[in-house]
XYZ file of C-alpha atoms in Angstrom:
530
model
C -34.206 -39.600 48.255
C -35.699 -36.110 48.657
C -32.908 -35.129 51.022
C -30.324 -36.260 48.419
C -31.728 -33.999 45.694
C -31.972 -31.110 48.160
C -28.305 -31.496 49.141
C -27.261 -31.687 45.468
C -29.197 -28.515 44.622
C -27.585 -26.699 47.570
C -24.130 -27.809 46.453
C -24.716 -26.618 42.889
C -25.980 -23.280 44.172
C -22.902 -22.848 46.330
C -20.675 -23.691 43.395
C -22.432 -21.131 41.200
C -22.087 -18.484 43.947
C -18.346 -19.177 44.320
C -17.879 -19.040 40.562
C -19.545 -15.639 40.455
C -17.357 -14.384 43.289
C -14.190 -15.618 41.548
C -15.163 -13.941 38.266
C -15.967 -10.693 40.110
C -12.861 -10.572 42.313
C -10.123 -12.096 40.129
C -9.461 -10.671 36.641
C -9.466 -12.937 33.583
C -5.672 -12.702 33.164
C -5.092 -13.987 36.688
C -7.567 -16.824 36.196
C -5.756 -17.859 32.974
C -2.441 -17.941 34.809
C -3.905 -20.135 37.546
C -5.379 -22.519 34.973
C -2.003 -22.840 33.243
C -0.255 -23.514 36.550
C -2.794 -26.179 37.462
C -2.313 -27.765 34.040
C 1.454 -27.841 34.475
C 1.155 -29.394 37.917
C -1.196 -32.022 36.568
C 1.141 -32.889 33.702
C 4.176 -32.932 36.037
C 2.647 -35.649 38.202
C 0.922 -37.521 35.349
C 2.530 -40.796 34.169
C 1.631 -39.906 30.568
C 2.877 -37.425 28.007
C 0.770 -36.062 25.165
C 1.527 -35.035 21.577
C -0.843 -33.172 19.261
C -0.829 -33.780 15.502
C -2.868 -30.964 13.942
C -4.516 -31.144 10.531
C -3.131 -27.774 9.389
C 0.396 -26.491 9.884
C -0.050 -22.805 9.243
C -1.695 -22.575 5.833
C -0.540 -25.975 4.606
C -1.710 -29.477 5.439
C 0.227 -31.605 7.895
C 1.657 -34.724 6.275
C 1.790 -36.564 9.601
C -1.939 -35.984 10.181
C -2.838 -37.660 6.880
C -0.430 -40.507 7.642
C -1.947 -41.091 11.075
C -5.441 -41.047 9.609
C -4.517 -43.689 7.021
C -2.628 -45.776 9.567
C -5.494 -45.800 12.041
C -7.840 -46.836 9.244
C -6.030 -50.183 9.183
C -5.715 -50.646 12.965
C -9.050 -49.207 14.152
C -11.173 -52.233 13.316
C -14.949 -52.071 13.825
C -14.618 -54.828 16.420
C -12.600 -52.487 18.648
C -15.760 -50.632 19.663
C -14.565 -47.304 18.277
C -16.845 -45.204 16.120
C -15.415 -45.140 12.625
C -15.943 -42.965 9.570
C -16.077 -44.576 6.131
C -14.437 -42.919 3.118
C -13.044 -43.593 -0.322
C -10.331 -41.468 -1.856
C -10.141 -40.383 -5.478
C -8.734 -43.153 -7.722
C -8.858 -45.549 -4.776
C -9.836 -49.170 -5.305
C -11.063 -49.855 -1.759
C -12.818 -48.198 1.170
C -10.962 -46.990 4.251
C -12.084 -46.547 7.832
C -11.135 -43.520 9.907
C -11.489 -42.579 13.546
C -14.600 -40.462 14.112
C -14.630 -37.215 16.095
C -13.929 -37.379 19.839
C -13.271 -41.110 19.799
C -10.125 -43.001 20.675
C -8.344 -46.235 19.805
C -5.493 -48.148 21.444
C -2.472 -49.307 19.463
C 0.728 -51.163 20.363
C 4.266 -50.733 19.074
C 7.461 -52.381 20.320
C 5.534 -53.868 23.230
C 4.225 -50.479 24.444
C 0.585 -49.364 24.410
C -0.368 -45.986 22.958
C -3.710 -44.191 22.732
C -4.894 -42.032 19.850
C -7.774 -39.597 20.279
C -9.363 -37.652 17.441
C -10.284 -34.176 18.688
C -12.580 -31.949 16.607
C -13.443 -28.405 17.748
C -15.179 -25.523 15.929
C -12.807 -22.931 14.551
C -13.323 -19.373 15.775
C -14.266 -16.750 13.202
C -11.397 -15.935 10.880
C -10.730 -12.792 8.925
C -10.242 -12.437 5.222
C -7.941 -15.085 3.710
C -7.042 -16.019 0.165
C -7.242 -19.653 1.269
C -10.164 -20.217 3.650
C -9.461 -22.687 6.432
C -11.818 -25.564 7.365
C -14.669 -24.697 9.688
C -13.416 -27.209 12.244
C -10.021 -27.671 13.879
C -8.997 -31.320 13.814
C -6.105 -32.988 15.533
C -4.941 -36.359 16.752
C -3.664 -36.537 20.322
C -1.124 -39.246 21.086
C -0.835 -40.408 24.694
C 2.112 -42.550 25.732
C 3.797 -43.373 29.013
C 6.780 -41.247 29.906
C 9.009 -44.278 30.273
C 8.221 -45.344 26.697
C 8.973 -42.002 25.094
C 12.545 -42.752 24.013
C 11.536 -46.184 22.749
C 8.564 -44.958 20.692
C 9.736 -41.656 19.277
C 10.629 -41.184 16.503
C 10.530 -44.900 15.576
C 6.747 -45.110 16.004
C 6.112 -42.102 13.778
C 8.463 -43.507 11.111
C 6.498 -46.763 11.258
C 3.220 -44.863 10.820
C 4.474 -42.902 7.806
C 5.845 -46.040 6.110
C 2.611 -47.936 6.764
C 0.543 -45.032 5.409
C 2.578 -44.940 2.201
C 1.998 -48.667 1.730
C -1.742 -48.353 2.452
C -2.086 -45.448 0.037
C -0.272 -47.332 -2.712
C -2.299 -50.509 -2.279
C -5.637 -48.712 -2.053
C -5.109 -46.728 -5.245
C -5.357 -48.098 -8.764
C -2.019 -49.196 -10.120
C -0.852 -47.472 -13.277
C 0.756 -48.685 -16.483
C 3.121 -46.142 -18.043
C 4.467 -46.056 -21.585
C 6.865 -43.778 -23.464
C 4.730 -43.508 -26.597
C 6.170 -40.044 -27.290
C 9.742 -41.267 -27.096
C 11.544 -39.191 -24.507
C 9.811 -35.847 -25.100
C 8.138 -34.241 -22.093
C 4.522 -33.226 -21.741
C 3.288 -29.960 -20.209
C 4.014 -31.331 -16.710
C 7.574 -32.261 -17.603
C 6.834 -36.017 -17.573
C 7.752 -38.286 -20.511
C 5.468 -41.154 -19.447
C 1.808 -41.558 -20.441
C -0.223 -43.413 -17.770
C -3.310 -45.622 -18.016
C -4.965 -47.634 -15.200
C -3.415 -51.074 -14.833
C -6.260 -53.597 -14.598
C -4.540 -56.854 -15.533
C -6.190 -59.666 -13.493
C -3.237 -62.074 -13.526
C -2.046 -63.271 -10.112
C 0.273 -66.013 -8.937
C -2.804 -68.065 -8.069
C -3.978 -68.048 -11.693
C -0.513 -68.221 -13.288
C 0.063 -71.547 -15.066
C 3.422 -72.592 -13.638
C 4.829 -75.305 -11.443
C 3.838 -74.451 -7.829
C 7.372 -74.938 -6.489
C 8.812 -72.477 -9.016
C 6.054 -69.970 -8.253
C 6.744 -70.267 -4.535
C 10.451 -69.581 -5.129
C 9.689 -66.452 -7.181
C 7.165 -65.166 -4.634
C 9.653 -65.698 -1.811
C 12.312 -63.788 -3.743
C 9.906 -60.906 -4.403
C 8.849 -60.846 -0.764
C 12.456 -60.745 0.418
C 13.157 -57.901 -1.996
C 10.170 -55.791 -0.886
C 11.030 -56.272 2.789
C 14.797 -55.903 2.336
C 15.327 -52.187 2.893
C 17.585 -52.738 5.909
C 19.467 -55.550 4.150
C 20.263 -53.504 1.041
C 21.315 -50.525 3.152
C 23.536 -52.677 5.377
C 25.255 -54.374 2.445
C 25.718 -51.164 0.449
C 23.710 -52.398 -2.552
C 21.218 -50.391 -4.574
C 17.659 -51.425 -3.710
C 16.815 -52.915 -7.099
C 16.598 -56.342 -8.686
C 16.656 -57.686 -12.217
C 14.572 -60.514 -13.678
C 15.030 -62.153 -17.070
C 11.979 -64.044 -18.342
C 12.829 -66.231 -21.314
C 11.186 -69.079 -23.159
C 8.979 -69.845 -26.180
C 6.144 -67.465 -27.134
C 2.870 -68.045 -25.302
C 4.397 -69.364 -22.080
C 3.106 -66.512 -19.902
C 5.910 -63.958 -19.676
C 3.555 -60.960 -19.776
C 1.210 -62.659 -17.313
C 4.165 -63.200 -14.992
C 4.926 -59.462 -15.055
C 1.300 -58.635 -14.246
C 1.302 -61.173 -11.416
C 4.469 -59.620 -9.985
C 2.907 -56.140 -10.111
C -0.303 -57.307 -8.440
C 1.623 -59.268 -5.808
C 3.804 -56.309 -4.795
C 1.344 -53.508 -5.549
C 3.840 -51.782 -7.866
C 3.236 -49.591 -10.905
C 4.538 -50.825 -14.272
C 6.669 -48.839 -16.731
C 6.617 -50.421 -20.201
C 9.753 -49.071 -21.875
C 9.706 -49.160 -25.668
C 13.357 -48.866 -26.695
C 12.569 -48.255 -30.352
C 10.990 -44.927 -29.376
C 14.147 -43.721 -27.579
C 16.775 -42.093 -29.756
C 19.756 -41.746 -27.416
C 21.313 -42.853 -24.158
C 20.570 -39.419 -22.706
C 16.845 -39.866 -23.336
C 17.013 -43.324 -21.799
C 18.614 -41.877 -18.677
C 15.998 -39.142 -18.398
C 13.227 -41.703 -18.721
C 14.772 -43.638 -15.848
C 14.980 -40.503 -13.692
C 11.252 -39.903 -14.186
C 10.217 -43.314 -12.874
C 8.995 -43.654 -9.303
C 10.068 -45.975 -6.548
C 8.101 -49.179 -5.952
C 7.766 -49.854 -9.658
C 8.560 -52.493 -12.272
C 10.417 -51.322 -15.390
C 9.756 -53.704 -18.273
C 11.567 -54.123 -21.590
C 9.804 -56.833 -23.573
C 11.465 -58.761 -26.405
C 14.845 -57.220 -25.668
C 16.433 -59.201 -28.501
C 14.052 -57.599 -31.038
C 13.858 -54.034 -29.703
C 17.165 -52.540 -30.874
C 20.477 -53.852 -32.136
C 22.365 -54.615 -28.926
C 24.108 -57.812 -29.935
C 27.431 -56.270 -30.919
C 29.180 -53.651 -28.842
C 31.559 -52.783 -31.668
C 28.958 -52.544 -34.430
C 27.784 -49.268 -35.890
C 24.391 -48.313 -34.483
C 21.453 -47.856 -36.857
C 20.478 -44.355 -37.860
C 17.358 -43.219 -35.986
C 14.304 -41.994 -37.774
C 13.641 -38.212 -37.670
C 11.357 -37.213 -34.799
C 11.070 -34.896 -31.832
C 13.909 -35.120 -29.316
C 13.797 -34.623 -25.563
C 13.841 -30.832 -25.874
C 11.223 -30.759 -28.629
C 13.627 -30.139 -31.535
C 13.152 -32.157 -34.708
C 16.098 -34.394 -35.551
C 16.586 -34.928 -39.291
C 18.738 -37.586 -40.956
C 22.190 -36.187 -41.483
C 21.743 -33.557 -38.764
C 23.586 -33.197 -35.491
C 21.466 -35.823 -33.773
C 21.371 -38.335 -36.623
C 24.227 -40.403 -35.226
C 22.703 -40.753 -31.792
C 21.305 -44.127 -30.790
C 20.941 -46.407 -27.800
C 24.084 -48.441 -27.258
C 24.685 -51.534 -25.177
C 26.754 -49.425 -22.808
C 23.811 -47.059 -22.325
C 21.450 -49.926 -21.569
C 23.929 -51.453 -19.117
C 24.221 -48.149 -17.307
C 20.429 -47.947 -17.305
C 20.133 -51.221 -15.402
C 23.300 -51.248 -13.318
C 24.987 -47.847 -13.491
C 25.040 -44.930 -11.087
C 21.838 -43.489 -12.563
C 19.961 -46.712 -11.835
C 20.283 -45.895 -8.120
C 18.370 -42.592 -8.320
C 15.274 -44.369 -6.948
C 14.679 -47.181 -4.488
C 12.707 -50.426 -4.603
C 12.568 -50.922 -8.349
C 12.565 -54.108 -10.384
C 13.903 -54.393 -13.941
C 12.299 -57.122 -16.050
C 13.575 -58.155 -19.476
C 11.744 -60.701 -21.627
C 13.042 -62.602 -24.609
C 12.215 -65.676 -26.678
C 15.886 -66.337 -27.460
C 18.261 -65.921 -24.559
C 21.182 -67.111 -26.669
C 20.932 -63.953 -28.795
C 21.567 -61.595 -25.858
C 24.974 -60.176 -25.047
C 26.460 -61.913 -21.967
C 26.978 -58.502 -20.331
C 23.208 -58.138 -20.011
C 22.846 -61.474 -18.254
C 25.272 -61.219 -15.379
C 24.269 -60.790 -11.736
C 23.561 -57.218 -10.732
C 21.706 -56.647 -13.983
C 19.594 -59.764 -14.380
C 19.832 -61.362 -10.937
C 17.225 -64.059 -11.489
C 16.685 -66.009 -14.701
C 13.190 -67.477 -14.983
C 12.624 -70.042 -17.728
C 9.004 -69.926 -18.895
C 8.659 -73.469 -20.183
C 5.960 -75.421 -21.973
C 2.912 -76.456 -20.012
C 3.586 -79.154 -17.402
C 0.919 -81.313 -15.798
C 0.889 -79.172 -12.638
C 0.459 -76.023 -14.743
C -2.233 -77.815 -16.760
C -4.204 -78.510 -13.580
C -4.076 -74.797 -12.725
C -5.537 -73.948 -16.128
C -8.274 -76.544 -15.662
C -9.211 -74.928 -12.354
C -9.167 -71.448 -13.867
C -11.210 -72.137 -17.003
C -13.489 -74.993 -15.968
C -14.230 -73.888 -12.427
C -12.768 -76.741 -10.391
C -12.343 -75.785 -6.729
C -8.943 -77.229 -5.914
C -7.113 -80.396 -6.911
C -9.332 -82.604 -4.766
C -12.458 -81.625 -6.693
C -10.570 -81.964 -9.973
C -9.527 -85.519 -9.093
C -13.006 -86.414 -7.813
C -15.116 -85.047 -10.659
C -12.838 -85.835 -13.591
C -12.696 -89.036 -15.600
C -9.598 -90.839 -14.235
C -8.679 -92.159 -17.687
C -8.826 -88.660 -19.209
C -6.809 -87.182 -16.352
C -4.141 -89.881 -16.705
C -4.085 -89.281 -20.460
C -3.508 -85.560 -19.942
C -0.625 -86.302 -17.587
C 0.855 -88.775 -20.078
C 0.603 -86.623 -23.215
C 1.229 -83.055 -21.987
C 5.030 -83.364 -21.943
C 5.180 -85.063 -25.341
C 2.967 -82.392 -26.915
C 5.181 -79.460 -25.817
C 2.179 -77.143 -25.750
C 2.191 -73.626 -24.343
C -0.246 -72.405 -21.683
C -1.684 -69.997 -24.265
C -2.608 -72.899 -26.579
C -4.133 -74.868 -23.704
C -6.165 -71.830 -22.686
C -7.501 -71.433 -26.224
C -8.707 -75.043 -26.332
C -10.436 -74.666 -22.954
C -12.049 -71.359 -23.940
C -13.516 -72.862 -27.105
C -14.988 -75.849 -25.231
C -15.907 -74.330 -21.870
C -19.652 -74.347 -22.689
C -19.580 -78.049 -23.587
C -19.123 -79.119 -20.002
C -16.080 -79.990 -17.963
C -15.802 -83.597 -19.102
C -16.148 -82.761 -22.812
C -13.656 -79.881 -22.565
C -11.082 -82.162 -20.960
C -11.576 -84.815 -23.661
C -11.128 -82.175 -26.380
C -7.949 -81.037 -24.666
C -6.665 -84.613 -24.547
C -7.359 -85.027 -28.269
C -5.493 -81.787 -28.971
C -2.494 -82.975 -26.961
C -2.423 -86.309 -28.777
C -2.673 -84.635 -32.196
C 0.102 -82.211 -31.346
C 2.381 -84.944 -29.976
C 1.778 -87.088 -33.077
C 2.521 -84.136 -35.339
C 5.804 -83.557 -33.528
C 6.686 -87.239 -33.777
C 6.042 -87.306 -37.532
C 8.027 -84.110 -37.984
C 10.979 -85.555 -36.094
C 11.010 -88.720 -38.240
C 10.407 -87.082 -41.637
C 14.055 -86.675 -42.656
C 17.624 -85.847 -41.675
C 16.868 -82.151 -41.340
C 13.973 -82.831 -39.010
C 16.104 -85.292 -37.058
C 18.743 -82.624 -36.624
C 16.119 -80.260 -35.298
C 14.873 -82.896 -32.873
C 18.415 -83.392 -31.580
C 18.799 -79.654 -31.096
C 15.538 -79.168 -29.221
C 12.621 -80.493 -31.293
C 11.039 -77.302 -32.635
C 7.663 -77.856 -34.282
C 6.223 -76.166 -37.345
C 4.415 -73.453 -35.428
C 7.628 -72.475 -33.676
C 9.388 -72.342 -37.046
C 6.764 -69.917 -38.330
C 7.119 -67.761 -35.217
C 10.891 -67.851 -35.651
C 10.554 -66.628 -39.236
C 8.246 -63.801 -38.180
C 10.669 -62.681 -35.491
C 13.566 -62.822 -37.948
C 11.632 -60.583 -40.335
C 10.830 -58.188 -37.500
C 14.459 -57.985 -36.451
C 15.513 -57.479 -40.056
C 13.138 -54.528 -40.407
C 14.028 -52.896 -37.098
C 17.768 -53.698 -37.080
C 19.306 -53.472 -40.576
C 22.783 -54.427 -39.352
C 21.731 -57.621 -37.609
C 22.402 -59.811 -40.583
C 25.989 -58.604 -40.740
C 26.568 -59.303 -37.078
C 24.675 -62.607 -36.789
C 27.826 -64.701 -36.843
C 29.273 -62.780 -33.894
C 26.019 -63.201 -32.014
C 25.918 -66.975 -32.475
C 29.511 -67.328 -31.361
C 28.604 -65.727 -28.040
C 25.346 -67.609 -27.558
C 26.683 -69.772 -24.721
C 27.849 -66.846 -22.595
C 24.612 -66.592 -20.610
C 24.776 -70.276 -19.773
C 28.343 -69.884 -18.516
C 27.159 -67.099 -16.261
C 24.439 -69.385 -14.910
C 27.019 -72.095 -14.259
C 29.024 -69.616 -12.161
C 26.268 -69.344 -9.595
C 23.482 -67.206 -11.076
C 20.093 -67.831 -9.551
C 17.939 -69.555 -12.132
C 14.344 -70.770 -11.841
């Protein structure tokens, strides 16, 4: 063992002597040339090629570096053995992992293995700069086989950038935008006011028949993953949804569930705050991709039921350029028209962004102009119906804490459960009304809450039955759809609202009713309806 250490010390001494001789005999410039030649020879015979992705590109940050860092945060799992750094970005809703300094991780793409190494080195002293650079130089080094170069580049980098955009969007808080100021811009030139979107509704908690929910989720998934399809077919990457049905059936919750499912921002467009088609177009141009544009109660927002009718005179307020429009002035005759709204959803300007969903909601589909309902504008019609037994079971799980249908069937009184199934269709009750009954009785215990719900269903069904048999007028209503007293009150309130917001509606009501069946004809021609 002693001889081994003696030989090692002699070898190190010889190496140090040769190094001193080389530094004394050969100048630094010649040594640098030799090092570069040796590096080239090594790379020429190496089966790998290397690519550096630096953090800074001159004085600006490198977009690819940030994308690689985000992408590796999803692939570099702690189980891989790599040392990871933990971080959380501003306005982010989750933590992200990153590759620590001087560590590496292996990834695969298109059947080829690649290696990423995070290299961190101290930056040499810099002179005076208006924008000081970081103290350390950071870069990612990508190592791939030479034979895989054409297969991986640039497809692999495009995949990384797309994945990073998706990770960044899903990790940040989603936003809800509104045009409370009409179409006028703020100091940043943006007409939308944002607030964090925290709605907890998901498709798991949405009270709807599971088969219908599955169909909607599949359609949304196909849309989000259909970039190549829409490009190949020459269609704009957008889709329209019409949610219609009685009040309280979950139309707003459906929109929130769609946003949470896709990870999209929501733009709540208030048409009554927009004074002209030009403002409507500018609002559309200021929306981002991967977003849901919502117009709720489209039949009550503005008077769009008659294309030939004279539009209502807008109230005086600030226009898009900040000027005040007075009644009788140059801008007094401007208003949103049906043509402007159609161009908003299906015109050339609707294609100025990609991956956007338009959602209209209404309580009375028969009052909408058939032009709004055709495919290309509202591609999918979703009827938000009264609460079915399957939807009722979802609400029981949500509010009473049942863990699945098996526990619901096991812990519930069979007679009560059968009674709920028997009476829910006859009661024609909305999910909102069911939720209110369960909220009021949730502290009484599961069994008591279900009995109270059964009593409420029976009372509601009996009330409807008595209303249907009370006279010829009630019988006529039953034949036309069986509206109950609460729905009549809601109908009256909506009529008053439309009368206040649309003075000309009463004059054009006859024309509207005569076209009420147009949307159904469109559906009969092949429109997708859920």
